[in-house]
mmCIF file with all atom_site columns, C-alpha atoms in Angstrom:
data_model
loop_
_atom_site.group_PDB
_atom_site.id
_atom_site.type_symbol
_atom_site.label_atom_id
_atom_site.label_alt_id
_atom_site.label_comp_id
_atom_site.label_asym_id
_atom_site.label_entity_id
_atom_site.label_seq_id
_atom_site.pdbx_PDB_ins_code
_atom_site.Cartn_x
_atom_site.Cartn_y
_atom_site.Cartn_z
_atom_site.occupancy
_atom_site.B_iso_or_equiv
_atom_site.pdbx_formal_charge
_atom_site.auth_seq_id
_atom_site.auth_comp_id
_atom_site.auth_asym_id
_atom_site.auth_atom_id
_atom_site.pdbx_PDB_model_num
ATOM 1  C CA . UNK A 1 1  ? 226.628 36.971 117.246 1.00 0.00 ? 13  UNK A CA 1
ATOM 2  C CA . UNK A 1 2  ? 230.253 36.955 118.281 1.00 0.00 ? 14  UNK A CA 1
ATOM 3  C CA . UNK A 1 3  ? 232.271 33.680 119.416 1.00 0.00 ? 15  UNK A CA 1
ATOM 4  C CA . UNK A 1 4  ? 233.667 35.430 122.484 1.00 0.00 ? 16  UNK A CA 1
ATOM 5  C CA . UNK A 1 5  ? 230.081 36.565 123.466 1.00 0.00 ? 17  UNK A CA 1
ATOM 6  C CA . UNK A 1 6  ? 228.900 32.714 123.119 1.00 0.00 ? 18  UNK A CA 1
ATOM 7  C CA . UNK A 1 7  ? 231.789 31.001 125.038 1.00 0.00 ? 19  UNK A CA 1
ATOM 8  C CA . UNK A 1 8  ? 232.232 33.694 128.017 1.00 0.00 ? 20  UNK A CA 1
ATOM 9  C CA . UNK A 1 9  ? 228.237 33.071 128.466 1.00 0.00 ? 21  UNK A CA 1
ATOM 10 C CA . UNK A 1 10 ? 228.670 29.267 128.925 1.00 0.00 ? 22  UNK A CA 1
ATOM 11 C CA . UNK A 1 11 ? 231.989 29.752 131.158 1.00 0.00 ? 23  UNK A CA 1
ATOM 12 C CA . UNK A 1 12 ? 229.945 31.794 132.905 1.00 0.00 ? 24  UNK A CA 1
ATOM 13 C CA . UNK A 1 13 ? 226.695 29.915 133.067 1.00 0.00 ? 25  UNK A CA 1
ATOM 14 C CA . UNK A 1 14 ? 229.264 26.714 133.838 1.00 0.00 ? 26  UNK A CA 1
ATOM 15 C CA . UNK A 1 15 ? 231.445 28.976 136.690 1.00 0.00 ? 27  UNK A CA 1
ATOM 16 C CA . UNK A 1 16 ? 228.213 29.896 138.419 1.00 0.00 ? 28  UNK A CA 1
ATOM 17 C CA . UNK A 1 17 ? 226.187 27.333 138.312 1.00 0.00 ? 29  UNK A CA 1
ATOM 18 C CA . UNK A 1 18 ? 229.053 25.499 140.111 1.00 0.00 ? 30  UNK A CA 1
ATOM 19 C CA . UNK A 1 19 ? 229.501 28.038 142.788 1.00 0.00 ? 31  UNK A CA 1
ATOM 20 C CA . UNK A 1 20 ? 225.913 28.683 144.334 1.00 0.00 ? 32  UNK A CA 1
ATOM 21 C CA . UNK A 1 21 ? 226.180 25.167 145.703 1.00 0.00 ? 33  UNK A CA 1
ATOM 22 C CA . UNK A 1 22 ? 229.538 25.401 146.425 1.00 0.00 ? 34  UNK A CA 1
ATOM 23 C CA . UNK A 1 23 ? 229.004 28.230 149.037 1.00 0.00 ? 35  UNK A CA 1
ATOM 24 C CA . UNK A 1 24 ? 226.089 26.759 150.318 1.00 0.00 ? 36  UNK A CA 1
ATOM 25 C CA . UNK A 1 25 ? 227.586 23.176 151.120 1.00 0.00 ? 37  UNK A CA 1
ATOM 26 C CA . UNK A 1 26 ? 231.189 25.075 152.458 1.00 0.00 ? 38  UNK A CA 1
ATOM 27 C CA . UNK A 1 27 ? 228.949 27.507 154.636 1.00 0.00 ? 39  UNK A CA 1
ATOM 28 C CA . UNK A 1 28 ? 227.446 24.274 156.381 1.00 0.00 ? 40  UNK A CA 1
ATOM 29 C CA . UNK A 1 29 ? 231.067 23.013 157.143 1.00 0.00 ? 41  UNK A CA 1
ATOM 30 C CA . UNK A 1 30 ? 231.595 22.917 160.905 1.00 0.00 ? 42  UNK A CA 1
ATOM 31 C CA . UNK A 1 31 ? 235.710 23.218 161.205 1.00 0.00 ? 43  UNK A CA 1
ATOM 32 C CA . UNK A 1 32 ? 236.280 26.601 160.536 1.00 0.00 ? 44  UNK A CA 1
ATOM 33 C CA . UNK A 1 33 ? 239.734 25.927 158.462 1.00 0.00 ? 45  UNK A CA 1
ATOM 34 C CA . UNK A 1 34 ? 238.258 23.686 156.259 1.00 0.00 ? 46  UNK A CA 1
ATOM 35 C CA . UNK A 1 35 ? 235.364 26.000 155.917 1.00 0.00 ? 47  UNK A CA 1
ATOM 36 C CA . UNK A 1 36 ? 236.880 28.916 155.247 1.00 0.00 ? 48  UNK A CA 1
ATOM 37 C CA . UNK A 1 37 ? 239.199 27.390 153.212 1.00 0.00 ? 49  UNK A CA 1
ATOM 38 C CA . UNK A 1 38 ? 235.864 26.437 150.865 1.00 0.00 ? 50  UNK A CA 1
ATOM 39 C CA . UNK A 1 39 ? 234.234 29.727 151.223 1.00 0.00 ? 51  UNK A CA 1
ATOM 40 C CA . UNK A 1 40 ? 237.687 31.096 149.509 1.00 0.00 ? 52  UNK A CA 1
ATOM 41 C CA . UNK A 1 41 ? 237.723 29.172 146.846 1.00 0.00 ? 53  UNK A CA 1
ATOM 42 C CA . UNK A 1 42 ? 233.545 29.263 146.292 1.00 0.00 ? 54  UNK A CA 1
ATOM 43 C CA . UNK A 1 43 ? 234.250 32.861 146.217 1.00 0.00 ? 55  UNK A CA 1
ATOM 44 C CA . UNK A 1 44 ? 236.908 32.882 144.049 1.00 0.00 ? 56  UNK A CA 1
ATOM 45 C CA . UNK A 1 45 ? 234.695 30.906 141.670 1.00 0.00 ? 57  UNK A CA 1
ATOM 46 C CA . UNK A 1 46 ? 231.839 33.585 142.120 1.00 0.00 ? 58  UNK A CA 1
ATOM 47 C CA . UNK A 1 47 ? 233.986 36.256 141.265 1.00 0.00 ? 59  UNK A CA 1
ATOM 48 C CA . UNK A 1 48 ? 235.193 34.360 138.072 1.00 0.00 ? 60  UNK A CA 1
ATOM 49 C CA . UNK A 1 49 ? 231.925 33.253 136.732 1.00 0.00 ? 61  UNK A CA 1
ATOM 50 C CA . UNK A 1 50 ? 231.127 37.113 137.030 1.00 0.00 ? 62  UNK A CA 1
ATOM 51 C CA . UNK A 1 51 ? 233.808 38.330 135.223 1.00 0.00 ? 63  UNK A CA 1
ATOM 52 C CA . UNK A 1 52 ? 232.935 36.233 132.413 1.00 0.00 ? 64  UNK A CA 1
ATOM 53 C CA . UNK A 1 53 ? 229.714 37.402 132.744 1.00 0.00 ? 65  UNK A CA 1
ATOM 54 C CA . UNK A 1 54 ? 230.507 41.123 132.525 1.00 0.00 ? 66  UNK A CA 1
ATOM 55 C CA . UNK A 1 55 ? 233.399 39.769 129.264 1.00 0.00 ? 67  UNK A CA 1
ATOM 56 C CA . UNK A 1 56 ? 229.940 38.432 127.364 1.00 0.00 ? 68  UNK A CA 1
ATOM 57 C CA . UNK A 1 57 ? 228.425 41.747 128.124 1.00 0.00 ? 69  UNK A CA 1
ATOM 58 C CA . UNK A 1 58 ? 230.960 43.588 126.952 1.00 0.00 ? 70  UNK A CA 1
ATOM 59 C CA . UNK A 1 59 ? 230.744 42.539 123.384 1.00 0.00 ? 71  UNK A CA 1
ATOM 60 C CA . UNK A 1 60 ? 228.061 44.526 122.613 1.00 0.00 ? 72  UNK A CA 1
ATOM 61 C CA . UNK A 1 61 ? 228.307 48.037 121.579 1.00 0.00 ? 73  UNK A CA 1
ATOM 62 C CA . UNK A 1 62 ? 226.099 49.885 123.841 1.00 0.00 ? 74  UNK A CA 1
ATOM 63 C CA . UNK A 1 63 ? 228.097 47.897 126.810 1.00 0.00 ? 75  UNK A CA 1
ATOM 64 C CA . UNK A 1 64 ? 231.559 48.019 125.683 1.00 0.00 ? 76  UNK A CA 1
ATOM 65 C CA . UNK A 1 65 ? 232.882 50.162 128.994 1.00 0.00 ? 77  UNK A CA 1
ATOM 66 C CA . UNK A 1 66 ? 231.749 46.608 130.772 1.00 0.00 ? 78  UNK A CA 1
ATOM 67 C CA . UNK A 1 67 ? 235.741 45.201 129.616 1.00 0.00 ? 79  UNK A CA 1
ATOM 68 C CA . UNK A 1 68 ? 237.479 47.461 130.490 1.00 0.00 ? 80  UNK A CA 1
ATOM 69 C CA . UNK A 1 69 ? 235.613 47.271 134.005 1.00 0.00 ? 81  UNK A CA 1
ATOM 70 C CA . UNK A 1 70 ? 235.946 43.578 133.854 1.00 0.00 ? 82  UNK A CA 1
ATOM 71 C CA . UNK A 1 71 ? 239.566 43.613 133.148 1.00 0.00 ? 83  UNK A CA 1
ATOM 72 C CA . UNK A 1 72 ? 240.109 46.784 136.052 1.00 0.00 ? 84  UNK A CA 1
ATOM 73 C CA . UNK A 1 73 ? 238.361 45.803 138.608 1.00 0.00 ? 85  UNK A CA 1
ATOM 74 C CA . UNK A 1 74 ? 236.581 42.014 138.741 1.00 0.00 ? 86  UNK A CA 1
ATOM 75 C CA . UNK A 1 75 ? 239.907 40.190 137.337 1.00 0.00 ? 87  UNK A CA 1
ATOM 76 C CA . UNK A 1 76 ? 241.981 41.628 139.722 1.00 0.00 ? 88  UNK A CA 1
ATOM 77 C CA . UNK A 1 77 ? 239.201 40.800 142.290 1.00 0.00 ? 89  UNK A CA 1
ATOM 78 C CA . UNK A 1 78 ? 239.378 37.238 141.477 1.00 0.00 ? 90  UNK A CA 1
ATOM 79 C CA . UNK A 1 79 ? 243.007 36.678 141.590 1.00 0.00 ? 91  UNK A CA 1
ATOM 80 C CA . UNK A 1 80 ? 243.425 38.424 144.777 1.00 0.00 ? 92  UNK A CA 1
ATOM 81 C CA . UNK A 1 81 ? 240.527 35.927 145.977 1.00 0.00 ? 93  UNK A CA 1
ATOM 82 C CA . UNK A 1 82 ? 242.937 33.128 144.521 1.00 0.00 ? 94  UNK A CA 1
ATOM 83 C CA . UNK A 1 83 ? 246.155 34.661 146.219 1.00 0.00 ? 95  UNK A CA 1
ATOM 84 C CA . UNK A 1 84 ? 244.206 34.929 149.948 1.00 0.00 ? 96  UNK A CA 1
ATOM 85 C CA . UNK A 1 85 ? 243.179 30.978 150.022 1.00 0.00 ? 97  UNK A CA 1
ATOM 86 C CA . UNK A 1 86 ? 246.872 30.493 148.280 1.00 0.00 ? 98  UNK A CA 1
ATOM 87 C CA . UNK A 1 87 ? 248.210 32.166 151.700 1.00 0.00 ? 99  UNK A CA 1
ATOM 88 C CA . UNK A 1 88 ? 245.702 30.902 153.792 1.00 0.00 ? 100 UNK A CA 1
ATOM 89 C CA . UNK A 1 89 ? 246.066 26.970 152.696 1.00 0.00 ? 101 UNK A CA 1
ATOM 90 C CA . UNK A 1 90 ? 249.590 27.458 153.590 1.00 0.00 ? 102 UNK A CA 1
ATOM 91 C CA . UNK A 1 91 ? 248.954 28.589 156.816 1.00 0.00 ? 103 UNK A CA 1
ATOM 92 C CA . UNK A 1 92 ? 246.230 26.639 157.762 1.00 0.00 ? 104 UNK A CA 1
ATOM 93 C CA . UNK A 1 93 ? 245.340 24.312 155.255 1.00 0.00 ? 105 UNK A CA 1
ATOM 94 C CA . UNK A 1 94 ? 247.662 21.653 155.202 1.00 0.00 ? 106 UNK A CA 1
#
């Protein structure tokens, strides 16, 4: 068992595990700025923890198409995520 393969599984594990209840508790916010200012970042934290998800994955032989997936198309996913509440804080946020 591979390093990468054990520390991308508890990012992951970590990542998620913090962002179920962070969507739940931001979707119960009643001022929409400050609401959809946590949804952003909830979601940006979704996306993450699946990236490293799909990165642990990837280790393995029969998966190995998983990185460059990862690195193609749920990296890039995340940092636009990242780059919308960026824009969004500074037009709304504070």
């Amino acid at each position: 068992m591979d390093y990468s393969f054990l520390l991308n599984t508890f990012d992951a594990a970590v990542i998620l595990g913090v962002s179920f209840p962070a969507i739940f508790m931001a979707s119960k916010i009643s001022r929409a700025p400050l609401r959809n200012l946590s949804l952003l970042l909830s979601s940006f934290l979704l996306v993450h923890g699946l990236y490293h998800l799909v990165e642990a994955l990837a280790t393995f032989d029969t998966l190995s198409y998983l990185g460059a997936l990862s690195d193609a198309v749920v990296e890039p996913a995340g940092w636009a995520l990242l780059f919308v509440f960026m824009v969004y804080y500074s037009r709304r946020g504070g």
